[in-house]
Amino acid sequence: MHYNESAENYLETILILSKKLPVVRSVDVAAELQFKKSSVSVAMKHLREKNHITVTDAGFIYLTDAGREIAEMIYERHEFLTSWLTSLGVPEAIAGEDACKIEHVISRESFDALKRYVRERQ
């Protein structure tokens, strides 16, 4: 299950924002990612076409089950990798940036093996 990195980032951002805000709108996503609203609008159209989000008439964005599955997978990877790298002594800001890169390219098998390895040694 590999998706476009950009789409994964948008879905993860929508998930994170949905935990902080009562509703998520394109303008919230644009502000969080520091992207132009027009760029976010195009991305939301693509995510709607792939059935990863729904958008109400009022402009509220909701993850579909498929979109939530992807977002939660990426978010779990991000949180785990950031924590692991930080525990190795990597400064938190760098760990977060590196985790953001790794989370999109690591296979499910490698990620699961890494999680098992780390948990067995805690």
Coordinates of N, CA, C and O in Angstrom, one line a residue:
M1 N 0.8 -1.2 0.0 CA 0.0 0.0 0.0 C 0.9 1.2 0.0 O 1.3 1.7 1.0
H2 N 1.2 1.8 -1.2 CA 2.0 3.0 -1.3 C 1.2 4.1 -2.0 O 0.6 3.8 -3.0
Y3 N 1.2 5.2 -1.4 CA 0.5 6.4 -2.0 C 1.4 7.5 -2.3 O 2.6 7.5 -1.9
N4 N 0.9 8.5 -2.9 CA 1.7 9.7 -3.2 C 2.1 10.4 -1.9 O 1.2 10.6 -1.0
E5 N 3.3 10.8 -1.8 CA 3.8 11.4 -0.5 C 3.0 12.7 -0.2 O 2.7 12.9 1.0
S6 N 2.7 13.5 -1.2 CA 2.0 14.7 -1.0 C 0.6 14.4 -0.4 O 0.1 15.0 0.5
A7 N -0.1 13.4 -1.0 CA -1.4 13.0 -0.5 C -1.3 12.5 0.9 O -2.2 12.8 1.7
E8 N -0.3 11.7 1.2 CA -0.1 11.2 2.6 C 0.0 12.4 3.5 O -0.6 12.4 4.6
N9 N 0.8 13.4 3.2 CA 1.0 14.5 4.0 C -0.3 15.3 4.3 O -0.6 15.7 5.4
Y10 N -1.1 15.5 3.2 CA -2.4 16.2 3.4 C -3.3 15.4 4.3 O -3.9 15.9 5.2
L11 N -3.4 14.1 4.1 CA -4.2 13.2 4.9 C -3.8 13.3 6.4 O -4.6 13.4 7.3
E12 N -2.5 13.2 6.6 CA -2.0 13.2 8.0 C -2.3 14.6 8.6 O -2.7 14.7 9.8
T13 N -2.1 15.7 7.8 CA -2.4 17.0 8.3 C -3.9 17.1 8.7 O -4.2 17.7 9.7
I14 N -4.8 16.6 7.9 CA -6.2 16.7 8.1 C -6.5 15.9 9.4 O -7.3 16.4 10.3
L15 N -5.9 14.7 9.6 CA -6.1 14.0 10.8 C -5.6 14.8 12.1 O -6.3 14.8 13.1
I16 N -4.4 15.3 12.0 CA -3.9 16.1 13.1 C -4.8 17.3 13.4 O -5.1 17.5 14.6
L17 N -5.2 18.0 12.4 CA -6.1 19.2 12.6 C -7.4 18.8 13.2 O -8.0 19.5 14.0
S18 N -7.9 17.6 12.8 CA -9.2 17.1 13.3 C -9.2 16.8 14.8 O -10.2 16.8 15.5
K19 N -8.0 16.6 15.3 CA -7.8 16.3 16.7 C -7.8 17.7 17.5 O -8.0 17.7 18.7
K20 N -7.4 18.8 16.8 CA -7.3 20.1 17.5 C -8.5 21.0 17.3 O -8.8 21.8 18.1
L21 N -9.1 20.9 16.1 CA -10.2 21.8 15.7 C -11.6 21.1 15.7 O -11.6 19.9 15.4
P22 N -12.6 21.9 15.9 CA -14.0 21.3 15.8 C -14.3 20.8 14.4 O -14.9 19.8 14.2
V23 N -13.8 21.6 13.4 CA -14.0 21.2 12.0 C -12.7 21.6 11.2 O -12.0 22.5 11.6
V24 N -12.4 20.9 10.1 CA -11.2 21.2 9.3 C -11.7 21.8 8.0 O -12.6 21.2 7.3
R25 N -11.1 22.9 7.6 CA -11.4 23.5 6.3 C -10.1 23.6 5.5 O -9.0 23.5 6.1
S26 N -10.2 23.9 4.2 CA -9.0 24.0 3.4 C -8.1 25.1 3.9 O -6.8 25.0 3.8
V27 N -8.6 26.2 4.4 CA -7.8 27.3 4.9 C -7.0 26.9 6.1 O -5.8 27.3 6.2
D28 N -7.5 25.9 6.9 CA -6.8 25.4 8.0 C -5.6 24.6 7.6 O -4.5 24.7 8.1
V29 N -5.8 23.8 6.5 CA -4.8 22.9 6.0 C -3.7 23.8 5.4 O -2.5 23.6 5.6
A30 N -4.1 24.8 4.6 CA -3.1 25.7 4.0 C -2.3 26.4 5.1 O -1.1 26.5 4.9
A31 N -2.9 26.9 6.1 CA -2.2 27.6 7.2 C -1.2 26.6 7.9 O -0.1 27.0 8.1
E32 N -1.6 25.4 8.2 CA -0.8 24.4 8.8 C 0.4 24.1 8.0 O 1.5 23.9 8.5
L33 N 0.2 23.9 6.7 CA 1.3 23.5 5.8 C 2.1 24.6 5.2 O 3.1 24.4 4.5
Q34 N 1.5 25.8 5.4 CA 2.1 27.1 4.8 C 2.1 27.0 3.3 O 3.1 27.3 2.7
F35 N 1.0 26.5 2.8 CA 0.8 26.4 1.3 C -0.2 27.4 0.9 O -1.0 27.9 1.7
K36 N -0.2 27.8 -0.4 CA -1.3 28.6 -0.9 C -2.6 27.9 -0.9 O -2.7 26.7 -1.1
K37 N -3.7 28.7 -0.7 CA -5.0 28.1 -0.6 C -5.3 27.4 -2.0 O -6.0 26.4 -2.0
S38 N -4.9 28.0 -3.1 CA -5.1 27.4 -4.4 C -4.5 26.0 -4.5 O -5.1 25.1 -5.1
S39 N -3.3 25.8 -4.0 CA -2.6 24.5 -4.0 C -3.4 23.5 -3.2 O -3.6 22.4 -3.6
V40 N -3.9 23.9 -2.1 CA -4.6 23.0 -1.2 C -5.9 22.7 -1.9 O -6.4 21.5 -1.8
S41 N -6.6 23.6 -2.5 CA -7.8 23.4 -3.2 C -7.7 22.3 -4.2 O -8.5 21.4 -4.3
V42 N -6.6 22.3 -5.0 CA -6.3 21.3 -6.0 C -6.1 20.0 -5.4 O -6.7 18.9 -5.8
A43 N -5.3 19.9 -4.3 CA -5.1 18.7 -3.6 C -6.4 18.1 -3.0 O -6.6 16.9 -3.1
M44 N -7.2 18.9 -2.5 CA -8.5 18.4 -1.9 C -9.4 17.8 -3.0 O -10.0 16.8 -2.8
K45 N -9.3 18.4 -4.2 CA -10.1 17.9 -5.3 C -9.6 16.5 -5.6 O -10.4 15.5 -5.8
H46 N -8.3 16.3 -5.7 CA -7.7 15.0 -6.0 C -8.0 13.9 -4.8 O -8.4 12.8 -5.1
L47 N -8.0 14.4 -3.6 CA -8.3 13.5 -2.5 C -9.8 13.1 -2.5 O -10.1 12.0 -2.2
R48 N -10.6 14.0 -2.9 CA -12.1 13.7 -3.0 C -12.3 12.7 -4.2 O -13.0 11.7 -4.0
E49 N -11.6 12.9 -5.3 CA -11.7 12.0 -6.4 C -11.3 10.6 -6.1 O -11.8 9.6 -6.6
K50 N -10.3 10.5 -5.2 CA -9.8 9.2 -4.8 C -10.6 8.6 -3.6 O -10.2 7.5 -3.0
N51 N -11.6 9.3 -3.2 CA -12.5 8.9 -2.1 C -11.7 8.8 -0.7 O -12.0 7.9 0.1
H52 N -10.8 9.7 -0.5 CA -10.0 9.8 0.7 C -10.6 10.8 1.7 O -10.4 10.7 2.9
I53 N -11.4 11.8 1.1 CA -12.0 12.8 2.0 C -13.4 13.0 1.4 O -13.7 12.7 0.2
T54 N -14.2 13.6 2.2 CA -15.5 14.2 1.8 C -15.5 15.7 2.2 O -14.8 16.0 3.2
V55 N -16.1 16.5 1.5 CA -16.2 17.9 1.8 C -17.6 18.4 1.8 O -18.3 18.1 0.8
T56 N -18.1 18.9 2.9 CA -19.5 19.4 2.9 C -19.7 20.6 2.1 O -18.7 21.3 1.7
D57 N -21.0 21.0 2.0 CA -21.3 22.3 1.3 C -20.7 23.5 2.0 O -20.4 24.5 1.4
A58 N -20.5 23.3 3.3 CA -19.9 24.4 4.1 C -18.4 24.4 4.1 O -17.8 25.3 4.6
G59 N -17.8 23.4 3.4 CA -16.4 23.4 3.2 C -15.7 22.6 4.3 O -14.4 22.7 4.4
F60 N -16.4 21.9 5.1 CA -15.8 21.1 6.1 C -15.2 19.8 5.6 O -15.9 19.1 4.8
I61 N -14.0 19.5 5.9 CA -13.3 18.3 5.3 C -13.3 17.2 6.4 O -13.0 17.3 7.5
Y62 N -13.7 16.0 5.9 CA -13.7 14.8 6.7 C -13.0 13.7 6.0 O -13.1 13.5 4.8
L63 N -12.2 12.9 6.7 CA -11.6 11.7 6.2 C -12.6 10.6 6.0 O -13.4 10.4 6.9
T64 N -12.5 9.9 4.9 CA -13.3 8.7 4.7 C -12.6 7.6 5.4 O -11.4 7.8 5.9
D65 N -13.1 6.4 5.5 CA -12.5 5.3 6.2 C -11.1 5.0 5.5 O -10.1 4.8 6.2
A66 N -11.1 5.1 4.2 CA -9.9 4.8 3.4 C -8.8 5.9 3.7 O -7.7 5.6 3.9
G67 N -9.3 7.1 3.7 CA -8.4 8.2 4.0 C -7.9 8.2 5.4 O -6.7 8.5 5.7
R68 N -8.7 7.9 6.4 CA -8.3 7.8 7.8 C -7.3 6.7 8.0 O -6.3 6.8 8.7
E69 N -7.5 5.5 7.3 CA -6.5 4.4 7.4 C -5.1 4.9 7.0 O -4.1 4.6 7.6
I70 N -5.0 5.6 5.9 CA -3.7 6.1 5.4 C -3.2 7.1 6.4 O -2.0 7.0 6.7
A71 N -4.0 8.0 6.8 CA -3.5 9.1 7.7 C -3.0 8.5 9.0 O -2.0 9.0 9.5
E72 N -3.7 7.6 9.5 CA -3.3 7.0 10.8 C -2.0 6.2 10.7 O -1.2 6.2 11.6
M73 N -1.9 5.5 9.5 CA -0.6 4.8 9.3 C 0.6 5.7 9.2 O 1.6 5.5 9.9
I74 N 0.4 6.8 8.5 CA 1.5 7.8 8.4 C 1.8 8.5 9.7 O 2.9 8.7 10.1
Y75 N 0.7 8.8 10.4 CA 0.9 9.5 11.7 C 1.6 8.6 12.7 O 2.5 9.0 13.5
E76 N 1.2 7.3 12.7 CA 1.9 6.3 13.6 C 3.3 6.2 13.3 O 4.2 6.3 14.2
R77 N 3.7 6.1 12.0 CA 5.1 6.1 11.6 C 5.8 7.3 12.1 O 6.9 7.3 12.6
H78 N 5.2 8.5 11.8 CA 5.8 9.7 12.2 C 6.1 9.8 13.7 O 7.2 10.1 14.1
E79 N 5.1 9.5 14.5 CA 5.3 9.6 16.0 C 6.3 8.6 16.4 O 7.2 8.9 17.2
F80 N 6.3 7.3 15.9 CA 7.2 6.3 16.4 C 8.6 6.7 16.0 O 9.6 6.6 16.8
L81 N 8.8 7.0 14.7 CA 10.2 7.3 14.2 C 10.8 8.5 14.9 O 11.9 8.6 15.2
T82 N 9.9 9.6 15.1 CA 10.4 10.8 15.8 C 10.9 10.4 17.2 O 12.0 10.8 17.7
S83 N 10.1 9.6 17.9 CA 10.4 9.2 19.3 C 11.7 8.3 19.3 O 12.6 8.5 20.1
W84 N 11.8 7.4 18.4 CA 12.9 6.5 18.3 C 14.2 7.3 18.0 O 15.2 7.1 18.7
L85 N 14.2 8.2 17.0 CA 15.3 9.0 16.7 C 15.8 9.9 17.8 O 16.9 10.0 18.1
T86 N 14.8 10.4 18.5 CA 15.1 11.3 19.7 C 15.7 10.5 20.8 O 16.7 10.9 21.4
S87 N 15.3 9.2 21.0 CA 15.8 8.4 22.0 C 17.3 8.0 21.7 O 18.1 7.7 22.6
L88 N 17.6 8.1 20.4 CA 19.0 7.8 20.0 C 19.9 9.1 20.1 O 21.1 9.0 19.8
G89 N 19.3 10.2 20.5 CA 20.1 11.4 20.7 C 20.0 12.4 19.6 O 20.7 13.4 19.6
V90 N 19.1 12.1 18.6 CA 18.9 13.1 17.6 C 18.1 14.3 18.1 O 17.1 14.0 18.8
P91 N 18.5 15.5 17.9 CA 17.6 16.6 18.3 C 16.2 16.5 17.8 O 16.0 16.1 16.7
E92 N 15.3 16.9 18.6 CA 13.8 16.7 18.3 C 13.4 17.3 16.9 O 12.7 16.6 16.2
A93 N 13.9 18.5 16.6 CA 13.5 19.1 15.3 C 14.0 18.3 14.2 O 13.3 18.1 13.2
I94 N 15.3 17.8 14.3 CA 15.8 17.0 13.2 C 15.2 15.7 13.1 O 14.9 15.2 12.0
A95 N 14.9 15.1 14.3 CA 14.2 13.8 14.3 C 12.9 13.9 13.6 O 12.5 13.0 12.9
G96 N 12.1 15.0 13.9 CA 10.8 15.2 13.3 C 10.9 15.3 11.8 O 10.1 14.7 11.0
E97 N 11.9 16.1 11.3 CA 12.1 16.3 9.9 C 12.5 14.9 9.2 O 12.0 14.6 8.1
D98 N 13.4 14.2 9.8 CA 13.8 12.9 9.2 C 12.7 11.9 9.3 O 12.5 11.2 8.3
A99 N 11.9 11.9 10.3 CA 10.8 11.0 10.4 C 9.8 11.3 9.3 O 9.2 10.3 8.7
C100 N 9.6 12.5 9.0 CA 8.7 12.9 7.9 C 9.1 12.4 6.6 O 8.3 12.1 5.7
K101 N 10.4 12.3 6.4 CA 10.9 11.7 5.1 C 10.8 10.2 5.1 O 10.4 9.6 4.1
I102 N 11.2 9.6 6.2 CA 11.3 8.1 6.3 C 9.9 7.5 6.2 O 9.7 6.5 5.6
E103 N 8.9 8.2 6.9 CA 7.6 7.6 7.0 C 6.9 7.3 5.7 O 6.0 6.4 5.6
H104 N 7.4 7.9 4.6 CA 6.7 7.7 3.3 C 7.4 6.6 2.5 O 6.8 6.1 1.5
V105 N 8.6 6.3 2.8 CA 9.3 5.4 2.0 C 9.6 4.0 2.6 O 9.9 3.0 1.9
I106 N 9.4 3.9 3.9 CA 9.7 2.6 4.6 C 8.5 1.7 4.3 O 7.4 2.1 4.3
S107 N 8.9 0.4 4.0 CA 7.8 -0.6 3.8 C 7.1 -0.9 5.1 O 7.7 -0.7 6.2
R108 N 5.9 -1.5 4.9 CA 5.2 -1.9 6.1 C 6.0 -3.0 6.9 O 6.1 -3.0 8.1
E109 N 6.6 -3.9 6.1 CA 7.4 -5.0 6.7 C 8.6 -4.4 7.5 O 8.8 -4.9 8.6
S110 N 9.3 -3.5 6.9 CA 10.5 -2.9 7.6 C 10.0 -2.1 8.8 O 10.6 -2.2 9.9
F111 N 8.9 -1.4 8.7 CA 8.4 -0.6 9.8 C 8.0 -1.5 11.0 O 8.3 -1.3 12.1
D112 N 7.3 -2.6 10.7 CA 6.8 -3.5 11.7 C 8.0 -4.2 12.4 O 8.0 -4.4 13.6
A113 N 9.0 -4.5 11.6 CA 10.2 -5.2 12.2 C 11.0 -4.2 13.1 O 11.4 -4.6 14.1
L114 N 11.0 -2.9 12.7 CA 11.7 -1.9 13.5 C 10.9 -1.7 14.8 O 11.5 -1.6 15.9
K115 N 9.6 -1.7 14.7 CA 8.8 -1.5 15.9 C 9.0 -2.7 16.9 O 9.2 -2.5 18.1
R116 N 9.0 -3.9 16.3 CA 9.3 -5.1 17.2 C 10.6 -5.0 17.8 O 10.8 -5.3 19.0
Y117 N 11.6 -4.7 17.0 CA 13.0 -4.6 17.5 C 13.1 -3.6 18.7 O 13.7 -3.9 19.7
V118 N 12.6 -2.4 18.5 CA 12.7 -1.4 19.5 C 11.9 -1.8 20.8 O 12.4 -1.6 21.9
R119 N 10.7 -2.3 20.6 CA 9.9 -2.7 21.8 C 10.5 -3.9 22.6 O 10.4 -3.9 23.8
E120 N 11.2 -4.8 21.9 CA 11.8 -5.9 22.6 C 13.0 -5.4 23.4 O 13.4 -6.1 24.4
R121 N 13.5 -4.3 23.1 CA 14.7 -3.8 23.8 C 14.4 -2.7 24.9 O 15.3 -2.2 25.5
Q122 N 13.1 -2.4 25.1 CA 12.7 -1.4 26.0 C 12.6 -2.0 27.4 O 12.3 -3.1 27.6

